[in-house]
Amino acid sequence: MEYIIVNEQYEPSIALIQLNRPKELNALNLQLMQELRDALQQLDRNTAVRVIVITGNEQAFAAGADIKQMADKSAIDMLTIDQFSTWDQIRKTRKPIIAAVSGFALGGGCELAMTCDMIVASETAKFGQPEIKIGVMPGAGGTQRLTRAVGKAKAMEMVLTGRFISAEEAMQMRLINKVVPVEMYLREAMTLAREIAQQSPIAVQLAKEAVNRSFETHLDEGLHFERKNFYLAFASEDQKEGMKAFIEKRKPEYRGK
Ligand code: CO8
């Protein structure tokens, strides 16, 4: 891996992926995205991993897709490269992913953070969809996920002006889960990851799938999907263990079975 650093057991059950193109503010070139996809697929298969955290560095989570790599491409080049299949694969990760964001999360960087399941940010984080300023528009979910998260008016403002918003504003707009001082953002993301890693990984997977389904379907179908996953949870040993532990007034020991 050239552009990311993967630590499969940064903490027990928690993997950390660090985007690592610091000189380019972690601009997302094709290779970085492919490395990220491959790492996520591998971590998704690794039963020792229950939660994945993606981070950058203090200056930048990611300042967007690599403009220098895209600048002279034609529409047909973009179609042929088909980089969005990489993004689609990332979206299919079954384990929960937390983005730990500091500094710039712009364009594809903001879209990558929004593709994750939760976002913990440092006070210095800046979110934005500035594609409009370079003559294009968001292409990896910015018009869709941002609008679902913050509503039409704010999404329009961000997408049509390209203006950045602070972590505090992002918090008020419900784009992110938490804002903490810069020295704490990774630690805070780990605290959240630890709490999720203590739960049954089967229940976590089923629940993540059901929450995500709510973005893709109407209420009746969503409730039906939720119910099926709820029933499925009763096929797990973890369900028996969780309920037994409650009755016996002890901590459950989930084995992911
Ligand atoms: N792509 C390529 N290089 C970049 C990018 C980028 N997105 N962002 C920063 N860099 C490079 C700069 O060119 C510079 O390199 P060099 O030293 O060789 O000149 C280095 O990183 C440092 O950047 P700056 O000197 O500009 O640092 P500043 O602190 O002055 O400014 C900013 C920081 C405000 C973040 C500024 O760099 C900037 O505006 N960057 C571009 C932000 C942007 O427009 N992002 C959107 C890109 S388009 C996009 O994401 C579309 C997504 C579509 C789907 C995804 C498909 C893969």
Tab-separated table of C-alpha atoms and ligand atoms in Angstrom:
chain	number	residue	atom	x	y	z
A	1	MET	CA	0.000	0.000	0.000
A	2	GLU	CA	1.511	3.309	-1.072
A	3	TYR	CA	-1.102	5.873	-0.109
A	4	ILE	CA	-2.807	4.396	2.939
A	5	ILE	CA	-1.575	2.865	6.197
A	6	VAL	CA	-3.625	-0.012	7.558
A	7	ASN	CA	-3.422	-1.180	11.155
A	8	GLU	CA	-5.722	-4.207	11.479
A	9	GLN	CA	-5.630	-4.168	15.290
A	10	TYR	CA	-5.012	-0.547	16.245
A	11	GLU	CA	-6.960	-1.537	19.340
A	12	PRO	CA	-8.480	-4.949	19.988
A	13	SER	CA	-11.278	-5.445	17.401
A	14	ILE	CA	-10.726	-1.995	15.863
A	15	ALA	CA	-8.874	-1.391	12.597
A	16	LEU	CA	-7.481	1.987	11.613
A	17	ILE	CA	-6.945	3.138	8.036
A	18	GLN	CA	-4.950	6.329	7.616
A	19	LEU	CA	-5.032	8.167	4.287
A	20	ASN	CA	-1.424	9.026	3.651
A	21	ARG	CA	-0.702	11.550	0.867
A	22	PRO	CA	0.065	14.434	3.227
A	23	LYS	CA	1.824	16.688	0.675
A	24	GLU	CA	-1.297	16.633	-1.525
A	25	LEU	CA	-3.651	17.041	1.454
A	26	ASN	CA	-4.691	13.410	0.924
A	27	ALA	CA	-6.171	14.142	-2.500
A	28	LEU	CA	-7.937	10.962	-3.560
A	29	ASN	CA	-6.209	9.638	-6.662
A	30	LEU	CA	-7.290	6.424	-8.328
A	31	GLN	CA	-4.644	4.308	-6.651
A	32	LEU	CA	-5.496	5.574	-3.171
A	33	MET	CA	-9.178	4.763	-3.723
A	34	GLN	CA	-8.346	1.277	-4.995
A	35	GLU	CA	-6.092	0.661	-1.995
A	36	LEU	CA	-8.868	1.857	0.284
A	37	ARG	CA	-11.391	-0.447	-1.396
A	38	ASP	CA	-9.043	-3.450	-1.117
A	39	ALA	CA	-8.260	-2.706	2.540
A	40	LEU	CA	-11.944	-2.382	3.423
A	41	GLN	CA	-12.781	-5.649	1.656
A	42	GLN	CA	-10.035	-7.422	3.573
A	43	LEU	CA	-11.052	-5.924	6.927
A	44	ASP	CA	-14.685	-6.803	6.241
A	45	ARG	CA	-13.632	-10.460	5.916
A	46	ASN	CA	-11.391	-10.421	9.005
A	47	THR	CA	-13.449	-11.770	11.910
A	48	ALA	CA	-11.058	-10.208	14.432
A	49	VAL	CA	-12.156	-6.745	13.232
A	50	ARG	CA	-15.495	-5.358	14.404
A	51	VAL	CA	-15.235	-1.645	13.634
A	52	ILE	CA	-13.164	0.318	11.117
A	53	VAL	CA	-11.966	3.895	11.615
A	54	ILE	CA	-10.778	5.957	8.636
A	55	THR	CA	-8.705	9.053	9.266
A	56	GLY	CA	-6.269	11.433	7.586
A	57	ASN	CA	-4.000	13.788	9.476
A	58	GLU	CA	-4.522	17.037	11.407
A	59	GLN	CA	-4.359	19.183	8.243
A	60	ALA	CA	-6.568	17.116	6.004
A	61	PHE	CA	-8.935	14.190	6.012
A	62	ALA	CA	-8.961	14.565	2.208
A	63	ALA	CA	-9.080	17.709	0.036
A	64	GLY	CA	-11.090	15.961	-2.669
A	65	ALA	CA	-10.510	13.881	-5.743
A	66	ASP	CA	-7.095	14.460	-7.309
A	67	ILE	CA	-7.707	17.469	-9.569
A	68	LYS	CA	-4.348	17.091	-11.314
A	69	GLN	CA	-5.211	13.507	-12.267
A	70	MET	CA	-8.667	14.510	-13.571
A	71	ALA	CA	-7.907	17.856	-15.232
A	72	ASP	CA	-7.400	16.713	-18.833
A	73	LYS	CA	-9.731	13.717	-18.840
A	74	SER	CA	-12.632	13.468	-21.273
A	75	ALA	CA	-16.099	12.229	-20.368
A	76	ILE	CA	-15.287	8.957	-22.090
A	77	ASP	CA	-12.018	8.646	-20.118
A	78	MET	CA	-14.024	9.100	-16.929
A	79	LEU	CA	-16.594	6.560	-18.093
A	80	THR	CA	-13.911	4.026	-18.997
A	81	ILE	CA	-11.930	4.450	-15.786
A	82	ASP	CA	-15.205	3.829	-13.923
A	83	GLN	CA	-13.848	4.923	-10.573
A	84	PHE	CA	-17.313	4.929	-9.092
A	85	SER	CA	-17.357	1.135	-8.963
A	86	THR	CA	-14.616	1.559	-6.337
A	87	TRP	CA	-16.845	3.919	-4.360
A	88	ASP	CA	-19.778	1.498	-4.706
A	89	GLN	CA	-17.645	-1.271	-3.214
A	90	ILE	CA	-16.732	0.939	-0.257
A	91	ARG	CA	-20.407	1.583	0.356
A	92	LYS	CA	-21.000	-2.165	0.538
A	93	THR	CA	-18.713	-2.657	3.567
A	94	ARG	CA	-20.799	-4.510	6.141
A	95	LYS	CA	-18.868	-3.475	9.226
A	96	PRO	CA	-19.414	-0.038	10.726
A	97	ILE	CA	-17.010	2.653	9.551
A	98	ILE	CA	-16.272	5.823	11.493
A	99	ALA	CA	-14.589	8.802	9.816
A	100	ALA	CA	-12.252	10.664	12.173
A	101	VAL	CA	-11.936	14.030	10.445
A	102	SER	CA	-9.540	16.908	11.037
A	103	GLY	CA	-8.741	19.736	8.635
A	104	PHE	CA	-10.110	19.661	5.104
A	105	ALA	CA	-12.890	17.261	4.110
A	106	LEU	CA	-13.724	18.661	0.686
A	107	GLY	CA	-15.339	17.366	-2.491
A	108	GLY	CA	-14.598	13.647	-2.692
A	109	GLY	CA	-13.168	13.948	0.857
A	110	CYS	CA	-16.490	15.173	2.222
A	111	GLU	CA	-18.232	12.493	0.159
A	112	LEU	CA	-15.930	9.819	1.559
A	113	ALA	CA	-16.673	10.967	5.128
A	114	MET	CA	-20.411	10.871	4.330
A	115	THR	CA	-20.057	7.371	2.865
A	116	CYS	CA	-18.835	6.281	6.307
A	117	ASP	CA	-21.507	5.532	8.916
A	118	MET	CA	-20.538	8.181	11.474
A	119	ILE	CA	-18.270	11.228	11.558
A	120	VAL	CA	-16.253	12.464	14.529
A	121	ALA	CA	-14.556	15.784	13.795
A	122	SER	CA	-11.939	18.039	15.303
A	123	GLU	CA	-12.773	21.710	15.877
A	124	THR	CA	-10.480	22.529	12.945
A	125	ALA	CA	-12.391	20.403	10.436
A	126	LYS	CA	-13.784	22.116	7.344
A	127	PHE	CA	-16.408	20.419	5.226
A	128	GLY	CA	-17.388	21.474	1.741
A	129	GLN	CA	-18.378	20.534	-1.793
A	130	PRO	CA	-16.259	23.056	-3.739
A	131	GLU	CA	-16.480	21.288	-7.117
A	132	ILE	CA	-18.593	24.158	-8.483
A	133	LYS	CA	-15.531	26.421	-8.203
A	134	ILE	CA	-13.596	24.242	-10.638
A	135	GLY	CA	-16.389	23.993	-13.167
A	136	VAL	CA	-17.924	20.674	-12.179
A	137	MET	CA	-20.246	19.322	-9.508
A	138	PRO	CA	-20.145	16.600	-6.838
A	139	GLY	CA	-19.930	13.127	-8.348
A	140	ALA	CA	-19.550	10.663	-5.476
A	141	GLY	CA	-22.763	11.245	-3.566
A	142	GLY	CA	-22.439	14.909	-2.589
A	143	THR	CA	-25.772	16.004	-4.003
A	144	GLN	CA	-27.535	12.949	-2.552
A	145	ARG	CA	-26.005	12.168	0.848
A	146	LEU	CA	-25.474	15.806	1.829
A	147	THR	CA	-29.085	16.642	0.947
A	148	ARG	CA	-30.388	13.704	2.958
A	149	ALA	CA	-28.211	14.736	5.920
A	150	VAL	CA	-28.729	18.500	6.032
A	151	GLY	CA	-31.842	19.148	3.921
A	152	LYS	CA	-32.338	20.907	0.591
A	153	ALA	CA	-31.632	24.549	1.488
A	154	LYS	CA	-28.257	23.983	3.157
A	155	ALA	CA	-27.177	21.370	0.619
A	156	MET	CA	-28.024	23.759	-2.247
A	157	GLU	CA	-26.032	26.525	-0.553
A	158	MET	CA	-22.962	24.335	-0.087
A	159	VAL	CA	-23.111	22.714	-3.532
A	160	LEU	CA	-23.907	25.893	-5.494
A	161	THR	CA	-21.465	28.235	-3.711
A	162	GLY	CA	-18.745	25.737	-2.858
A	163	ARG	CA	-18.469	27.436	0.531
A	164	PHE	CA	-16.795	25.521	3.377
A	165	ILE	CA	-18.515	25.008	6.714
A	166	SER	CA	-16.849	24.643	10.107
A	167	ALA	CA	-17.152	21.560	12.294
A	168	GLU	CA	-19.443	23.527	14.602
A	169	GLU	CA	-21.794	24.366	11.695
A	170	ALA	CA	-21.622	20.772	10.470
A	171	MET	CA	-22.643	19.677	13.954
A	172	GLN	CA	-25.591	22.086	14.018
A	173	MET	CA	-26.622	20.823	10.576
A	174	ARG	CA	-26.476	17.216	11.809
A	175	LEU	CA	-23.892	16.235	9.237
A	176	ILE	CA	-21.590	14.837	11.925
A	177	ASN	CA	-21.817	13.081	15.279
A	178	LYS	CA	-19.399	15.011	17.438
A	179	VAL	CA	-16.873	17.871	17.537
A	180	VAL	CA	-13.916	17.752	19.911
A	181	PRO	CA	-10.612	19.613	20.309
A	182	VAL	CA	-8.070	18.672	17.656
A	183	GLU	CA	-5.907	16.615	20.003
A	184	MET	CA	-8.898	14.407	20.808
A	185	TYR	CA	-10.632	13.603	17.527
A	186	LEU	CA	-8.999	10.230	16.938
A	187	ARG	CA	-9.348	9.254	20.597
A	188	GLU	CA	-13.022	10.218	20.507
A	189	ALA	CA	-13.575	8.180	17.334
A	190	MET	CA	-11.909	5.233	19.089
A	191	THR	CA	-14.195	5.627	22.115
A	192	LEU	CA	-17.199	5.406	19.809
A	193	ALA	CA	-15.638	2.451	17.959
A	194	ARG	CA	-14.957	0.625	21.247
A	195	GLU	CA	-18.554	0.999	22.362
A	196	ILE	CA	-19.808	-0.501	19.082
A	197	ALA	CA	-17.124	-3.221	19.104
A	198	GLN	CA	-18.501	-4.468	22.442
A	199	GLN	CA	-21.870	-5.304	20.869
A	200	SER	CA	-22.740	-8.427	18.935
A	201	PRO	CA	-21.099	-8.037	15.514
A	202	ILE	CA	-24.006	-9.898	13.938
A	203	ALA	CA	-26.585	-7.544	15.447
A	204	VAL	CA	-24.404	-4.568	14.452
A	205	GLN	CA	-24.221	-5.758	10.862
A	206	LEU	CA	-27.962	-6.397	10.637
A	207	ALA	CA	-28.739	-3.025	12.231
A	208	LYS	CA	-26.360	-1.101	9.940
A	209	GLU	CA	-27.962	-2.739	6.923
A	210	ALA	CA	-31.450	-1.797	8.148
A	211	VAL	CA	-30.560	1.847	8.874
A	212	ASN	CA	-28.982	2.179	5.426
A	213	ARG	CA	-32.069	0.638	3.853
A	214	SER	CA	-34.134	3.568	5.166
A	215	PHE	CA	-32.384	5.800	2.613
A	216	GLU	CA	-33.376	3.572	-0.257
A	217	THR	CA	-36.964	2.623	0.329
A	218	HIS	CA	-40.369	3.775	1.561
A	219	LEU	CA	-41.506	3.219	5.143
A	220	ASP	CA	-43.571	0.075	4.672
A	221	GLU	CA	-40.830	-1.767	2.824
A	222	GLY	CA	-38.211	-0.449	5.255
A	223	LEU	CA	-40.184	-1.722	8.246
A	224	HIS	CA	-40.555	-5.088	6.530
A	225	PHE	CA	-36.792	-5.238	5.947
A	226	GLU	CA	-36.127	-4.263	9.570
A	227	ARG	CA	-38.448	-7.009	10.826
A	228	LYS	CA	-36.667	-9.671	8.734
A	229	ASN	CA	-33.313	-8.620	10.165
A	230	PHE	CA	-34.797	-8.572	13.664
A	231	TYR	CA	-35.974	-12.179	13.219
A	232	LEU	CA	-32.584	-13.113	11.798
A	233	ALA	CA	-30.850	-11.833	14.935
A	234	PHE	CA	-32.670	-14.630	16.832
A	235	ALA	CA	-30.716	-17.177	14.776
A	236	SER	CA	-27.492	-16.042	16.448
A	237	GLU	CA	-25.822	-17.390	19.588
A	238	ASP	CA	-25.150	-13.758	20.430
A	239	GLN	CA	-28.879	-13.118	20.865
A	240	LYS	CA	-29.123	-15.987	23.375
A	241	GLU	CA	-25.988	-14.757	25.144
A	242	GLY	CA	-27.140	-11.103	25.230
A	243	MET	CA	-30.533	-11.875	26.744
A	244	LYS	CA	-29.159	-14.539	29.128
A	245	ALA	CA	-26.480	-12.126	30.357
A	246	PHE	CA	-29.144	-9.490	31.013
A	247	ILE	CA	-31.210	-11.932	33.092
A	248	GLU	CA	-28.109	-13.174	34.971
A	249	LYS	CA	-27.010	-9.551	35.563
A	250	ARG	CA	-23.589	-9.972	33.946
A	251	LYS	CA	-21.723	-8.588	30.954
A	252	PRO	CA	-22.408	-10.489	27.717
A	253	GLU	CA	-19.582	-12.170	25.855
A	254	TYR	CA	-20.364	-11.914	22.171
A	255	ARG	CA	-18.598	-14.305	19.814
A	256	GLY	CA	-20.056	-13.165	16.526
A	257	LYS	CA	-21.909	-16.433	16.013
B	1	CO8	N1	-6.199	17.492	-5.946
B	1	CO8	C1	-4.889	17.560	-6.224
B	1	CO8	N2	-4.008	18.241	-5.464
B	1	CO8	C2	-4.487	18.919	-4.417
B	1	CO8	C3	-5.847	18.927	-4.079
B	1	CO8	C4	-6.731	18.169	-4.897
B	1	CO8	N3	-8.038	18.054	-4.641
B	1	CO8	N4	-6.019	19.702	-2.987
B	1	CO8	C5	-4.811	20.156	-2.651
B	1	CO8	N5	-3.880	19.693	-3.505
B	1	CO8	C6	-2.439	19.962	-3.501
B	1	CO8	C7	-2.135	21.348	-3.999
B	1	CO8	O1	-2.113	21.384	-5.413
B	1	CO8	C8	-0.796	21.606	-3.391
B	1	CO8	O2	0.187	20.900	-4.116
B	1	CO8	P1	1.541	21.674	-4.599
B	1	CO8	O3	2.243	21.978	-3.309
B	1	CO8	O4	2.231	20.659	-5.434
B	1	CO8	O5	1.106	22.906	-5.308
B	1	CO8	C9	-0.908	20.911	-2.038
B	1	CO8	O6	-1.958	19.948	-2.162
B	1	CO8	C10	-1.253	21.860	-0.911
B	1	CO8	O7	-2.409	22.594	-1.268
B	1	CO8	P2	-2.482	24.191	-1.231
B	1	CO8	O8	-1.144	24.794	-1.440
B	1	CO8	O9	-3.566	24.623	-2.147
B	1	CO8	O10	-2.903	24.403	0.305
B	1	CO8	P3	-3.748	25.609	0.929
B	1	CO8	O11	-3.697	25.410	2.394
B	1	CO8	O12	-3.366	26.916	0.345
B	1	CO8	O13	-5.273	25.340	0.425
B	1	CO8	C11	-7.203	23.977	0.034
B	1	CO8	C12	-5.930	24.182	0.864
B	1	CO8	C13	-8.220	25.087	0.323
B	1	CO8	C14	-7.795	22.631	0.456
B	1	CO8	C15	-6.868	23.970	-1.483
B	1	CO8	O14	-5.770	23.082	-1.690
B	1	CO8	C16	-7.979	23.546	-2.368
B	1	CO8	O15	-8.893	24.319	-2.643
B	1	CO8	N6	-7.948	22.260	-2.842
B	1	CO8	C17	-8.928	21.759	-3.765
B	1	CO8	C18	-10.251	21.466	-3.098
B	1	CO8	C19	-11.247	20.978	-4.116
B	1	CO8	O16	-11.623	21.686	-5.028
B	1	CO8	N7	-11.718	19.722	-3.926
B	1	CO8	C20	-12.672	19.119	-4.828
B	1	CO8	C21	-11.961	18.353	-5.882
B	1	CO8	S1	-13.038	17.707	-7.136
B	1	CO8	C22	-13.755	16.388	-6.373
B	1	CO8	O17	-13.475	16.040	-5.249
B	1	CO8	C23	-14.775	15.664	-7.182
B	1	CO8	C24	-15.154	14.363	-6.571
B	1	CO8	C25	-15.826	13.529	-7.623
B	1	CO8	C26	-15.963	12.072	-7.273
B	1	CO8	C27	-14.724	11.353	-6.857
B	1	CO8	C28	-14.031	10.678	-8.020
B	1	CO8	C29	-12.672	10.065	-7.597
